[in-house]
CSV table of C-alpha atoms in Angstrom, one decimal:
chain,number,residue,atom,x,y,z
A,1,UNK,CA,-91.0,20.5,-19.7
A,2,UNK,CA,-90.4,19.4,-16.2
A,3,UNK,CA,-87.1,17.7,-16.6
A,4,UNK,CA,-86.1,21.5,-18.0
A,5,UNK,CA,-87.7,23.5,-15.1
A,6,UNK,CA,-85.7,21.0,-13.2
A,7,UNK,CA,-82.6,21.5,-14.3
A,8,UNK,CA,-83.0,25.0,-14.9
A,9,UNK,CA,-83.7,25.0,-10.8
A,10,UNK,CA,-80.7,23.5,-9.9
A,11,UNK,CA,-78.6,25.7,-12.4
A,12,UNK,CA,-80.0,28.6,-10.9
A,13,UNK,CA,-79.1,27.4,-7.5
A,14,UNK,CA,-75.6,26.6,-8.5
A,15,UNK,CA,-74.9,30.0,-9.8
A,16,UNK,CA,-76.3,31.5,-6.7
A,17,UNK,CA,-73.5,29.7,-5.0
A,18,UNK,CA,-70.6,29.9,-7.2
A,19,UNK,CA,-69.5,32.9,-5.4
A,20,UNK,CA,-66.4,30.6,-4.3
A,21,UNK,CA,-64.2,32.0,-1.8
A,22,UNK,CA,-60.9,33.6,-3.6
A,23,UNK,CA,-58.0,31.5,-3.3
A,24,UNK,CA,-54.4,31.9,-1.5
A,25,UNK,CA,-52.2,33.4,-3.6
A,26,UNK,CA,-49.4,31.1,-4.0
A,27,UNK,CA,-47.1,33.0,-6.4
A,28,UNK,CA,-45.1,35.1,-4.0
A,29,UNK,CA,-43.9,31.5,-2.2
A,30,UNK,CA,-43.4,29.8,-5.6
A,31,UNK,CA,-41.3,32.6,-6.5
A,32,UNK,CA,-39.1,32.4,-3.4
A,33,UNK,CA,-38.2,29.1,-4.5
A,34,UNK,CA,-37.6,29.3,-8.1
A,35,UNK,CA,-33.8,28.6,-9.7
A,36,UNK,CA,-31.6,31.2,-9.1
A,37,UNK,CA,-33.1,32.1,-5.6
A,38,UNK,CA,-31.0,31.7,-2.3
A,39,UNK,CA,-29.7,27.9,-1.7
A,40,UNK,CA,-30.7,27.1,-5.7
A,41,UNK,CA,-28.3,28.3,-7.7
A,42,UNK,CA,-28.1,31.7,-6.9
A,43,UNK,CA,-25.0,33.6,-7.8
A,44,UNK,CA,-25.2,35.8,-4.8
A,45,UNK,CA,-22.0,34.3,-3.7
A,46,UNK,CA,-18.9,33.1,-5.5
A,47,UNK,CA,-18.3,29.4,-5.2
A,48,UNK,CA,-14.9,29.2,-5.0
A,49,UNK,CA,-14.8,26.7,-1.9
A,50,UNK,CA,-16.7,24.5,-4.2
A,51,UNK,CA,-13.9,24.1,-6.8
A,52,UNK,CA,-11.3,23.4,-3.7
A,53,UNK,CA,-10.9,19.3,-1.9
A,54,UNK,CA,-12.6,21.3,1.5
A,55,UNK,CA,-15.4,21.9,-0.4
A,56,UNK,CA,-15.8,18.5,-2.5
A,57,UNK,CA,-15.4,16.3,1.2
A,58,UNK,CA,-18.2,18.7,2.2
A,59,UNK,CA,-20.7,18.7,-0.6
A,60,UNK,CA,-20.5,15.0,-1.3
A,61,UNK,CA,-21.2,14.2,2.4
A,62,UNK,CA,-24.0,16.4,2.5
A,63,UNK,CA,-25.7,14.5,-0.7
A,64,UNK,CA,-24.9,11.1,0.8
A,65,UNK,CA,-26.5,12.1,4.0
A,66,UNK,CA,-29.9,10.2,4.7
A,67,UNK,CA,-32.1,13.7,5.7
A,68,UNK,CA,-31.5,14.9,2.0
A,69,UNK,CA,-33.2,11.5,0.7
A,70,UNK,CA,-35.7,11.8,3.1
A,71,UNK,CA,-36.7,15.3,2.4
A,72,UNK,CA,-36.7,13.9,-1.3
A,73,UNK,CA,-38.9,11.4,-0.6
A,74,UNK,CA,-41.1,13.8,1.3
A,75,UNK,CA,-41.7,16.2,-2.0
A,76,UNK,CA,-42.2,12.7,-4.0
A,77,UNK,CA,-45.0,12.0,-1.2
A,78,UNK,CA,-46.6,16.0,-1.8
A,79,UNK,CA,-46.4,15.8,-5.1
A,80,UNK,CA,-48.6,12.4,-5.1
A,81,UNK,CA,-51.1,13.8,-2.8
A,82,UNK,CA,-50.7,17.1,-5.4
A,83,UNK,CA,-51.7,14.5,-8.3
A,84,UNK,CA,-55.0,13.2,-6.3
A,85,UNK,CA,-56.2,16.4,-5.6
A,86,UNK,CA,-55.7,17.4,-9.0
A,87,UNK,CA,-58.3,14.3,-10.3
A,88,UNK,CA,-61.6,15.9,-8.6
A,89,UNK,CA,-61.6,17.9,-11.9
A,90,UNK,CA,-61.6,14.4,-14.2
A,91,UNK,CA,-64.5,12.4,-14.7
A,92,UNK,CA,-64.7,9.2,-12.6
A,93,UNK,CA,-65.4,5.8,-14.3
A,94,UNK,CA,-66.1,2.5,-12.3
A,95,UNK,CA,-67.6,-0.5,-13.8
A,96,UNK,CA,-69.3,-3.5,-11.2
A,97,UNK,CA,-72.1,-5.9,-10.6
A,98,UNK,CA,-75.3,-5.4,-9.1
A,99,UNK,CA,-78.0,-7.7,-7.9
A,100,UNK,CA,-81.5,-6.5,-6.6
A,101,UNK,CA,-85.1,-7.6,-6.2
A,102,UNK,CA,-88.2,-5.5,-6.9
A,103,UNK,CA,-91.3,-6.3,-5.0
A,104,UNK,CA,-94.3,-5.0,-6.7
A,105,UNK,CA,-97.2,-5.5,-4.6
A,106,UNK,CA,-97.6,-9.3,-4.6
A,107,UNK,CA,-95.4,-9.5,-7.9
A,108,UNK,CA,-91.1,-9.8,-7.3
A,109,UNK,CA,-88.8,-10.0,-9.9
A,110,UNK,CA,-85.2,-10.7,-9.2
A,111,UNK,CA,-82.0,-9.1,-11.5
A,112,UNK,CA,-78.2,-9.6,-11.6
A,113,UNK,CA,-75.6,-8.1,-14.0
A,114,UNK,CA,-73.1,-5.7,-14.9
A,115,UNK,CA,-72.8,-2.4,-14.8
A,116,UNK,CA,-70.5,1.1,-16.0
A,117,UNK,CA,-70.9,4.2,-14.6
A,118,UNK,CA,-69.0,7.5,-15.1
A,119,UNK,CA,-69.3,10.6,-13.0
A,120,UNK,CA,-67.9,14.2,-13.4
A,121,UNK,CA,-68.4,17.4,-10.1
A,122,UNK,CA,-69.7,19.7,-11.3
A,123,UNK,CA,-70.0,22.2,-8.6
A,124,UNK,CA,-68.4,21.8,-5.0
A,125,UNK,CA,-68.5,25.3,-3.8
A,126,UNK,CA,-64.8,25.6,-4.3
A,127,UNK,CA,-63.8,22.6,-2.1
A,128,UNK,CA,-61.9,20.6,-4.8
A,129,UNK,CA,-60.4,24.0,-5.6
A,130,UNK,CA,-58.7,24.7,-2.3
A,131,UNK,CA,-58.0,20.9,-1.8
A,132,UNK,CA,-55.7,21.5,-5.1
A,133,UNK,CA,-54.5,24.9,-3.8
A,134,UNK,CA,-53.5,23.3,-0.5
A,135,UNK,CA,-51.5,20.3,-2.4
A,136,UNK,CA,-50.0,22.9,-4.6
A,137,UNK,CA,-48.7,24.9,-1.3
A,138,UNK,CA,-47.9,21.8,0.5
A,139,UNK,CA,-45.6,20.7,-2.6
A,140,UNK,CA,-43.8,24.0,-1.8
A,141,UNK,CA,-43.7,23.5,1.8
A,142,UNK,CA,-42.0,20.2,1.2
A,143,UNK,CA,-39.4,22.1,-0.9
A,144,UNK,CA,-38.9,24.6,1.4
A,145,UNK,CA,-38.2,22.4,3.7
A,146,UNK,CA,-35.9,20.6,1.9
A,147,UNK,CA,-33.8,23.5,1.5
A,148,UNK,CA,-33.8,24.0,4.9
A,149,UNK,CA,-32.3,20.4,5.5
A,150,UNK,CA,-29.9,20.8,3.4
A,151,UNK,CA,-28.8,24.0,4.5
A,152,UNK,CA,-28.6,22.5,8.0
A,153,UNK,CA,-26.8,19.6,6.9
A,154,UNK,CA,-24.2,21.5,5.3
A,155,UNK,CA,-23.6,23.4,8.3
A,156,UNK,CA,-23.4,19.9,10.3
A,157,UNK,CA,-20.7,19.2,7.8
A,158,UNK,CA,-18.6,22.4,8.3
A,159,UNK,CA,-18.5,21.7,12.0
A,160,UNK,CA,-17.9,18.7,12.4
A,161,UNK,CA,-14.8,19.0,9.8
A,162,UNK,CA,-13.8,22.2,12.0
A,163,UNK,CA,-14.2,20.1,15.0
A,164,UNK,CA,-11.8,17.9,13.8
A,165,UNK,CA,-9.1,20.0,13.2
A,166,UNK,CA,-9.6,21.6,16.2
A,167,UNK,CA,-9.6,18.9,18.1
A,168,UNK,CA,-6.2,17.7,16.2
A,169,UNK,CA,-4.5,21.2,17.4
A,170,UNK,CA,-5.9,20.9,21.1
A,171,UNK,CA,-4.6,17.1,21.1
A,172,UNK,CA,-1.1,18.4,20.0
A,173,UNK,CA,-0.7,21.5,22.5
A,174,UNK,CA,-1.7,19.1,25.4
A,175,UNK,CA,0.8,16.8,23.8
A,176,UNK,CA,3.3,19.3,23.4
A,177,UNK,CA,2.8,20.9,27.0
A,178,UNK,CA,3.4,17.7,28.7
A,179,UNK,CA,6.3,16.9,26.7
A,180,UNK,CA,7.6,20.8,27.9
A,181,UNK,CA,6.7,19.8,31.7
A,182,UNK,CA,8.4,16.4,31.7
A,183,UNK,CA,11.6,18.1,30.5
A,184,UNK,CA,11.0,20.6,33.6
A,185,UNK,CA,10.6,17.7,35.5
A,186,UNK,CA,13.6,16.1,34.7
A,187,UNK,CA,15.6,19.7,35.6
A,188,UNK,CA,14.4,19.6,39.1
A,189,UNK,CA,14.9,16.5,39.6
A,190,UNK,CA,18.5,16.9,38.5
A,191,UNK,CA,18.8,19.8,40.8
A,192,UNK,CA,17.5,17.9,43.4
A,193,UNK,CA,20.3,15.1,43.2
A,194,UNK,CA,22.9,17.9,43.2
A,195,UNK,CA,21.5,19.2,46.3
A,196,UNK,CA,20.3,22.5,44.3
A,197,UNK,CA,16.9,22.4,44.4
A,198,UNK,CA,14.3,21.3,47.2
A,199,UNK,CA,11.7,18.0,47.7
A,200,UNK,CA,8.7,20.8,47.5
A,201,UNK,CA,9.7,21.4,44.6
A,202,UNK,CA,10.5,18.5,42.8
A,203,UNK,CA,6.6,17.5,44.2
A,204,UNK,CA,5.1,20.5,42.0
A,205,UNK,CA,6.7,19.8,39.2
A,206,UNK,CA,5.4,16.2,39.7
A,207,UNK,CA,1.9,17.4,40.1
A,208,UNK,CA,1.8,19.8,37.0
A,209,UNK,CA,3.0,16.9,35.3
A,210,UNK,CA,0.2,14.4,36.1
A,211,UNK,CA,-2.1,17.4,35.4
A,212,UNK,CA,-1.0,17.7,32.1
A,213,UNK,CA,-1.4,13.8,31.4
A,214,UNK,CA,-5.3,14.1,32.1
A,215,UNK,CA,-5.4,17.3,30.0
A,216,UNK,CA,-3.9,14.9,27.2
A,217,UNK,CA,-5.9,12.0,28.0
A,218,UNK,CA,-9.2,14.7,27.5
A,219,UNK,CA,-7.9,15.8,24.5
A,220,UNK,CA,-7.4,13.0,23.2
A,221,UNK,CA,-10.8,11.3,24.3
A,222,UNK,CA,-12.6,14.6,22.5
A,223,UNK,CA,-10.4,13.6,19.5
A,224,UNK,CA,-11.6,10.7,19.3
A,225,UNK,CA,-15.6,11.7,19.6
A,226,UNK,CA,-14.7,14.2,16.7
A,227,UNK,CA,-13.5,11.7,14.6
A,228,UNK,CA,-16.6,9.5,15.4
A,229,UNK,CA,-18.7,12.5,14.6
A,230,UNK,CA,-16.6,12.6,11.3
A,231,UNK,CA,-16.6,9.1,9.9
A,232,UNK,CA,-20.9,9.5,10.5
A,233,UNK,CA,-20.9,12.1,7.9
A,234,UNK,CA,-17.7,12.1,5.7
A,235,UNK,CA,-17.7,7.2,5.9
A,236,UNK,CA,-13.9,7.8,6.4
A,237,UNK,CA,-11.0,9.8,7.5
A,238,UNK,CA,-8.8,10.8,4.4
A,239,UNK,CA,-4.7,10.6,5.4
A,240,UNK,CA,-4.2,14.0,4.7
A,241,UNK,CA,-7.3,16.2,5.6
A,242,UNK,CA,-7.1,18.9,3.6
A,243,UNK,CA,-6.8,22.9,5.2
A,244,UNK,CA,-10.7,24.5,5.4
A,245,UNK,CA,-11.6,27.3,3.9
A,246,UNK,CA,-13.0,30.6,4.9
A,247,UNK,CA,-16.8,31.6,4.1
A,248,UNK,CA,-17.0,34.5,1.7
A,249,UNK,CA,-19.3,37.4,3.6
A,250,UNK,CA,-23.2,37.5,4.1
A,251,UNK,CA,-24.7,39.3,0.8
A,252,UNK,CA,-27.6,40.4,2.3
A,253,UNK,CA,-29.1,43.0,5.0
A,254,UNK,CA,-31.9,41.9,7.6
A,255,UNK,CA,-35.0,42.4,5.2
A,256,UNK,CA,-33.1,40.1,2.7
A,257,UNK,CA,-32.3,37.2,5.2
A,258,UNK,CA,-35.7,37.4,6.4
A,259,UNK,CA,-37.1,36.7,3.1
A,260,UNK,CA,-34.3,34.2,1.9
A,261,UNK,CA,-34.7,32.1,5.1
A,262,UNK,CA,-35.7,28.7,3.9
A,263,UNK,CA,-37.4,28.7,7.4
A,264,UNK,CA,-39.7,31.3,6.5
A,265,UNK,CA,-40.4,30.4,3.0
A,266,UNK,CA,-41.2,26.7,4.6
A,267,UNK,CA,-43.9,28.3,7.0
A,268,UNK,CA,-45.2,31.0,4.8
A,269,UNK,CA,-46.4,27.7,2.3
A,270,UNK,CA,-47.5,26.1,5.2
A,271,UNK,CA,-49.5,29.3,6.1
A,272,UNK,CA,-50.9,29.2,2.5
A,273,UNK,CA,-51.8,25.4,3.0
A,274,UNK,CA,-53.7,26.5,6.0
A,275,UNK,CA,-55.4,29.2,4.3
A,276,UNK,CA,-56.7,26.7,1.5
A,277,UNK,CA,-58.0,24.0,4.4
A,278,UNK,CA,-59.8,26.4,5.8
A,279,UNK,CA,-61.5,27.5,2.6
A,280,UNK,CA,-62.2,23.8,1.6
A,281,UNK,CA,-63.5,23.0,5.3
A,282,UNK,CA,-66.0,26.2,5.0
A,283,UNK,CA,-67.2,24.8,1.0
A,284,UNK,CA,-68.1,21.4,2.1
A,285,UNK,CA,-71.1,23.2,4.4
A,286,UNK,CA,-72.2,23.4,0.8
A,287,UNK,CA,-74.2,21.9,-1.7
A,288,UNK,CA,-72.5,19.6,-4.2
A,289,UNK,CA,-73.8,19.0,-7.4
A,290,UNK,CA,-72.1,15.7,-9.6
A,291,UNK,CA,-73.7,14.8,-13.1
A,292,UNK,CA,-73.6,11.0,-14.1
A,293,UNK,CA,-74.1,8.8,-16.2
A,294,UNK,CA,-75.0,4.1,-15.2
A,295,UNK,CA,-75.3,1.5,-17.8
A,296,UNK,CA,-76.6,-1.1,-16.9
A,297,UNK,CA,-77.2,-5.0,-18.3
A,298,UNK,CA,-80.0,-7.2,-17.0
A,299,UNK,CA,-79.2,-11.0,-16.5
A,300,UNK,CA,-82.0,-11.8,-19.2
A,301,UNK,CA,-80.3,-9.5,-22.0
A,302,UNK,CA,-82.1,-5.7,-21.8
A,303,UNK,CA,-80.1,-3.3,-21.0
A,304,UNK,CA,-80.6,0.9,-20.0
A,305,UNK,CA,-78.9,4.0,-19.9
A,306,UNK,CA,-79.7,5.9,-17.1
A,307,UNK,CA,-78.4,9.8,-17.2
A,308,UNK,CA,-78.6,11.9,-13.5
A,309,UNK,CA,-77.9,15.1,-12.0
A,310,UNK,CA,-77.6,14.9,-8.2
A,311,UNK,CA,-77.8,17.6,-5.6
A,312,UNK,CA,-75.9,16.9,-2.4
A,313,UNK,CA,-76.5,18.8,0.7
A,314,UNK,CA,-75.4,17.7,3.9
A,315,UNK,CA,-77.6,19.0,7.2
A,316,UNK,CA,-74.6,18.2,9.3
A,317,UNK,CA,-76.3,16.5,12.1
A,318,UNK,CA,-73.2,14.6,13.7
A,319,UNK,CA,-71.7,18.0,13.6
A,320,UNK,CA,-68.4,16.6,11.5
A,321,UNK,CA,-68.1,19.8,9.2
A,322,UNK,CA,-68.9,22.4,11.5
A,323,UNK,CA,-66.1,20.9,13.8
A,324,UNK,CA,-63.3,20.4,10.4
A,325,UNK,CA,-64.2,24.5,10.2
A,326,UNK,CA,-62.6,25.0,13.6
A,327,UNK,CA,-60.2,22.4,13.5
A,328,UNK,CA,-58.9,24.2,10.0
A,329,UNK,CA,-59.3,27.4,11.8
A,330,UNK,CA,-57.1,26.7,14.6
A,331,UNK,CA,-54.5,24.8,12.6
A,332,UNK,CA,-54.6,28.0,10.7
A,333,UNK,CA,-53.9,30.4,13.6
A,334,UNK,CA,-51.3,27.8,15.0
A,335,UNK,CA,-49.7,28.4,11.3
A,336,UNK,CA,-49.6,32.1,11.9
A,337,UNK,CA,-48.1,31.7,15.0
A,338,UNK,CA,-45.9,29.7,14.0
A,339,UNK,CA,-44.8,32.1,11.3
A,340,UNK,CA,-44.4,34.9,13.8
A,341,UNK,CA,-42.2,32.7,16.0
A,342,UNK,CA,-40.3,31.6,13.2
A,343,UNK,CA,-39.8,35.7,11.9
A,344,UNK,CA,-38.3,36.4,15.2
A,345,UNK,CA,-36.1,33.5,15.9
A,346,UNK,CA,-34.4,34.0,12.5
A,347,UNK,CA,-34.1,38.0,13.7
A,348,UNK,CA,-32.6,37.2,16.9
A,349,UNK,CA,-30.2,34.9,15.0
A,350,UNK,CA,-29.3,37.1,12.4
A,351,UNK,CA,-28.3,40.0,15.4
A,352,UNK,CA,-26.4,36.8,17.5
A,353,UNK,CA,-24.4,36.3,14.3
A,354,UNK,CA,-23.8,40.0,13.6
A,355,UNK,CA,-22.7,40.1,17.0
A,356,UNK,CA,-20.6,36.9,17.0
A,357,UNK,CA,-18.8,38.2,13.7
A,358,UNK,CA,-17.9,41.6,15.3
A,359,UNK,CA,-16.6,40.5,18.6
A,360,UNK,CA,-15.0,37.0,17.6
A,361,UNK,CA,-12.7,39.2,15.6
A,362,UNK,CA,-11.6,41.5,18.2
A,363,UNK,CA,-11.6,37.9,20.2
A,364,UNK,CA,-9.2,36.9,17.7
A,365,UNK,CA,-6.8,39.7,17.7
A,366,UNK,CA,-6.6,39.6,21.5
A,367,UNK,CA,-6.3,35.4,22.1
A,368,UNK,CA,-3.1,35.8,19.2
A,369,UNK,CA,-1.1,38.8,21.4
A,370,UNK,CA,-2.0,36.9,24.5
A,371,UNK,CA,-0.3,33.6,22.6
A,372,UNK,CA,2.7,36.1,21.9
A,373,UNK,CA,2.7,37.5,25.4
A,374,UNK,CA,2.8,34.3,27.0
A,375,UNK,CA,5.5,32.4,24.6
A,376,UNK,CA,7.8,36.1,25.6
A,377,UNK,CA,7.1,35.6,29.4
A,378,UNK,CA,7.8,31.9,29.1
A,379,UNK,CA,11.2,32.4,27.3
A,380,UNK,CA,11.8,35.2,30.1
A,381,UNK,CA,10.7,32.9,33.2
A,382,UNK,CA,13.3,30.1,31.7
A,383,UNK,CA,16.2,32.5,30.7
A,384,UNK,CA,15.8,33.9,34.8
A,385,UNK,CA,15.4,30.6,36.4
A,386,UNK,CA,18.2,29.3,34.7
A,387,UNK,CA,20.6,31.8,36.3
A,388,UNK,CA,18.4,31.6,39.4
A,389,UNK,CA,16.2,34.8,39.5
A,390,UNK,CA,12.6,32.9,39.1
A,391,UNK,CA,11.5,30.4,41.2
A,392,UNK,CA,10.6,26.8,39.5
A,393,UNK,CA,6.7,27.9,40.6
A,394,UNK,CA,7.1,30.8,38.2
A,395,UNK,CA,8.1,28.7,35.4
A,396,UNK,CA,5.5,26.9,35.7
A,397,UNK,CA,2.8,29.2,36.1
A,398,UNK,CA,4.6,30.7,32.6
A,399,UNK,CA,4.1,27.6,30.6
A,400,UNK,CA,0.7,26.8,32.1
A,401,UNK,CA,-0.6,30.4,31.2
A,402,UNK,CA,0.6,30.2,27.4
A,403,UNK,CA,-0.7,26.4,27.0
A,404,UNK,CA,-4.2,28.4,28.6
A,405,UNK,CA,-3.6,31.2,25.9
A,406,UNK,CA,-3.1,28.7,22.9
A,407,UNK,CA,-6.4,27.0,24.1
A,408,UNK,CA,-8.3,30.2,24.1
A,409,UNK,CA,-6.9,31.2,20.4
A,410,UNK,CA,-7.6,28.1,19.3
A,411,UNK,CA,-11.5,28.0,20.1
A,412,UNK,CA,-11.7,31.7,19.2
A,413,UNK,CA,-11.0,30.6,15.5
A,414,UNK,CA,-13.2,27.7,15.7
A,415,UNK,CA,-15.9,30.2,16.7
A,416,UNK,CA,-14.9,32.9,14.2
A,417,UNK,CA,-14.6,30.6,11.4
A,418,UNK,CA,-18.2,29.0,12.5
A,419,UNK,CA,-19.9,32.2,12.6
A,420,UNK,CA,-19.4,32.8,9.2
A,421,UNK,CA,-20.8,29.5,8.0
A,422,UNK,CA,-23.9,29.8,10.1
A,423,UNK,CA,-24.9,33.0,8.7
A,424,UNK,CA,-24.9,31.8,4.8
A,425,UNK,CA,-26.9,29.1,6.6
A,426,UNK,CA,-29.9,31.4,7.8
A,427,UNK,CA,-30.5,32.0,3.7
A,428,UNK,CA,-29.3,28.7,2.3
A,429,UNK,CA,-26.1,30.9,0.3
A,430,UNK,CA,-24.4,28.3,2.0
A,431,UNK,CA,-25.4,25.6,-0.6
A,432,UNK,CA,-24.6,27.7,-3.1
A,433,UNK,CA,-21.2,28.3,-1.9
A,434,UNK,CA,-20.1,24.5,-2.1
A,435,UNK,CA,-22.0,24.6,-5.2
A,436,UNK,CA,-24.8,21.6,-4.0
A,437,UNK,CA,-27.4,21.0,-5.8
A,438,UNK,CA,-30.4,19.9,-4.0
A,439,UNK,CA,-32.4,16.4,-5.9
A,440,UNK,CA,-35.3,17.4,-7.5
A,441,UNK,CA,-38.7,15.3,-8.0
A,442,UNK,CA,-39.9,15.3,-11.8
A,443,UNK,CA,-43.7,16.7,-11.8
């Protein structure tokens, strides 16, 4: 009868407590990152870049690139610690030796031998509970994150291909300008040996000259950084590079990127994860409650079974769970913060890109009809100094303008074209536009 009022005591007391905090909802964050969402799969935009060599040089670089196998190995490493938080639920079975002495008043009695014992929690106030909800968001996290990575990767990849085509075009107008001003050069000079042009003169056209040599020494010294840059990512340069492609258009609004963002999916699992700590933190204050069963084997052939039910309740006096409270707390509110950071960066990057779009086209239109401007008012300035009605200055100042001109197009594009990329990478469309497909980690 008193073994049953016992445990009749302590079931009673473990009802009283089984009022368990509820638990973050996880389904809104595993939803966000299901097949078919932004960056996995999604059909939101057409892959046609994919299918073309552009897109090929840029998807296999991005799968050979180290971060991808890192963040791999990083969702292998969440879904481990998911497995172990998982086994608080599953009985616990340990086998071992044990050697002890009884002393009896004047009596002792010595014992050695094996021993098996199996344990299954019972009740933990919730704390295994949360530990597995926190794993669970964590896991997500991890995948989030992972889509971020490769997102940013694949932008990485779009530049620095863009960067070396640019650079290419720069290296060839500098090349092409000081070809142009050697020629001029070699005019004045000839003018100067027929007595038709002055010493002044024949200086300036010196000095433009050695001008443009440095400007085609810098170009090609940024040539040759870009095509460092490239052989990090892409192992080698192919012979031909083949032409890049434009990005097809945003397909979403401000409320869509805002939820696509793989940022923001990343911290609201982390929030989630935070959410759980704390909950775990506050159930270890608790009483624990395990029920177990110890065979045991004495070294002279007896043996016992030895059933228990054990209440655990710590008072806390070193202060250890009060303090892993506040510590899960304030990781909690850093989480949150975080989050709201996080909401407003990606805002202020959508409107930068929205912004970028609009006036990098109109920076577009203008750089070509300066291009067109120039190349007329260099063909003019030559045509009239040939016959004497421009000074040599004025030639100069014509070509040096329209080399200035081509310059400015040329980075205006590179922007332009850049712009585009970078806002399929604020919702990971751009993965799905070279068609990448992200490793995944078998549960």
């Amino acid at each position: 009868m008193t073994g049953l009022r016992k445990t009749a005591l302590v079931t009673a007391l473990c009802l009283s407590l089984a009022a368990c905090a509820e638990q973050p909802d996880l389904a809104p964050v595993a939803a966000s990152l299901e097949s078919g969402t932004a960056g996995l799969g999604a059909d939101r935009v057409p892959n046609t870049v994919a299918r073309g060599a552009f897109g090929q040089h840029i998807a296999r670089a991005v799968l050979a690139e180290p971060a991808i196998t890192r963040s791999t190995a990083n969702i292998r490493a969440a879904r481990a610690e998911k497995s172990a938080a998982d086994g608080a639920f599953r009985p616990d079975f340990s086998v071992g030796a044990n050697a002890q002495t009884r002393l009896i008043r004047s009596n002792s009695s010595s014992d050695v031998g094996p021993f098996a014992r199996v344990s299954q929690l019972v009740y933990d106030a919730g704390a295994a509970r949360s530990d597995q909800t926190a794993a669970e968001a964590r896991v997500l996290q991890s995948r989030a994150q992972q889509l971020e990575t490769g997102a940013r990767v694949t932008l990485d990849a779009v530049e620095v291909y863009n960067g070396l085509l640019t650079s290419r075009r720069l290296l060839a107008i500098a090349e092409s300008n000081l070809r142009v001003l050697r020629d001029f050069a070699d005019q004045i000079e000839e003018r100067v040996v027929r007595g038709a042009g002055s010493t002044a003169d024949s200086l300036i056209a010196r000095s433009r000259v050695a001008d443009a040599e440095t400007q085609r020494a810098d170009a090609q010294a940024q040539l040759e950084r870009a095509e460092a840059a490239f052989r990090r990512l892409f192992v080698k340069i192919p012979a031909k590079l083949p032409p890049q492609v434009k990005a097809p258009p945003l397909p979403a609004g401000e409320a869509d990127v805002l939820e696509q963002s793989p940022r923001l999916r990343a911290a609201n699992a982390t929030l989630r994860a935070a959410e759980a700590d704390l909950l775990a933190a506050r159930a270890r204050r608790q009483p624990g409650v395990e029920l177990g069963a110890t065979g045991r084997r004495a070294s002279g052939g007896g043996s016992d079974l030895a059933l228990d039910l054990t209440l655990n309740y710590s008072l806390d006096t070193r202060g250890a769970r009060r303090a892993a409270i506040e510590t899960a707390q304030a990781r909690l509110e850093a989480a949150q913060a975080e989050r709201d950071t996080l909401l407003r960066d990606v805002r202020e990057a959508l409107a930068f890109v929205r912004t970028d779009q609009t006036a990098g086209e109109a920076r577009v239109i203008a750089a070509r009809q300066a291009v067109a401007s120039n190349a007329a008012s260099v063909d003019a300035a030559r045509e009239q100094f040939s016959i004497g009605r421009r000074s040599m200055v004025d030639l100069l100042d014509a070509q040096r303008d329209f080399v200035r001109a081509e310059q400015t197009l040329i980075r205006a594009e590179q922007e332009r074209f850049l712009t585009d990329y970078a806002a399929l990478a604020l919702t990971g469309d751009i993965l799905d536009v070279f068609d990448i497909t992200l490793p995944e980690v078998a549960q």
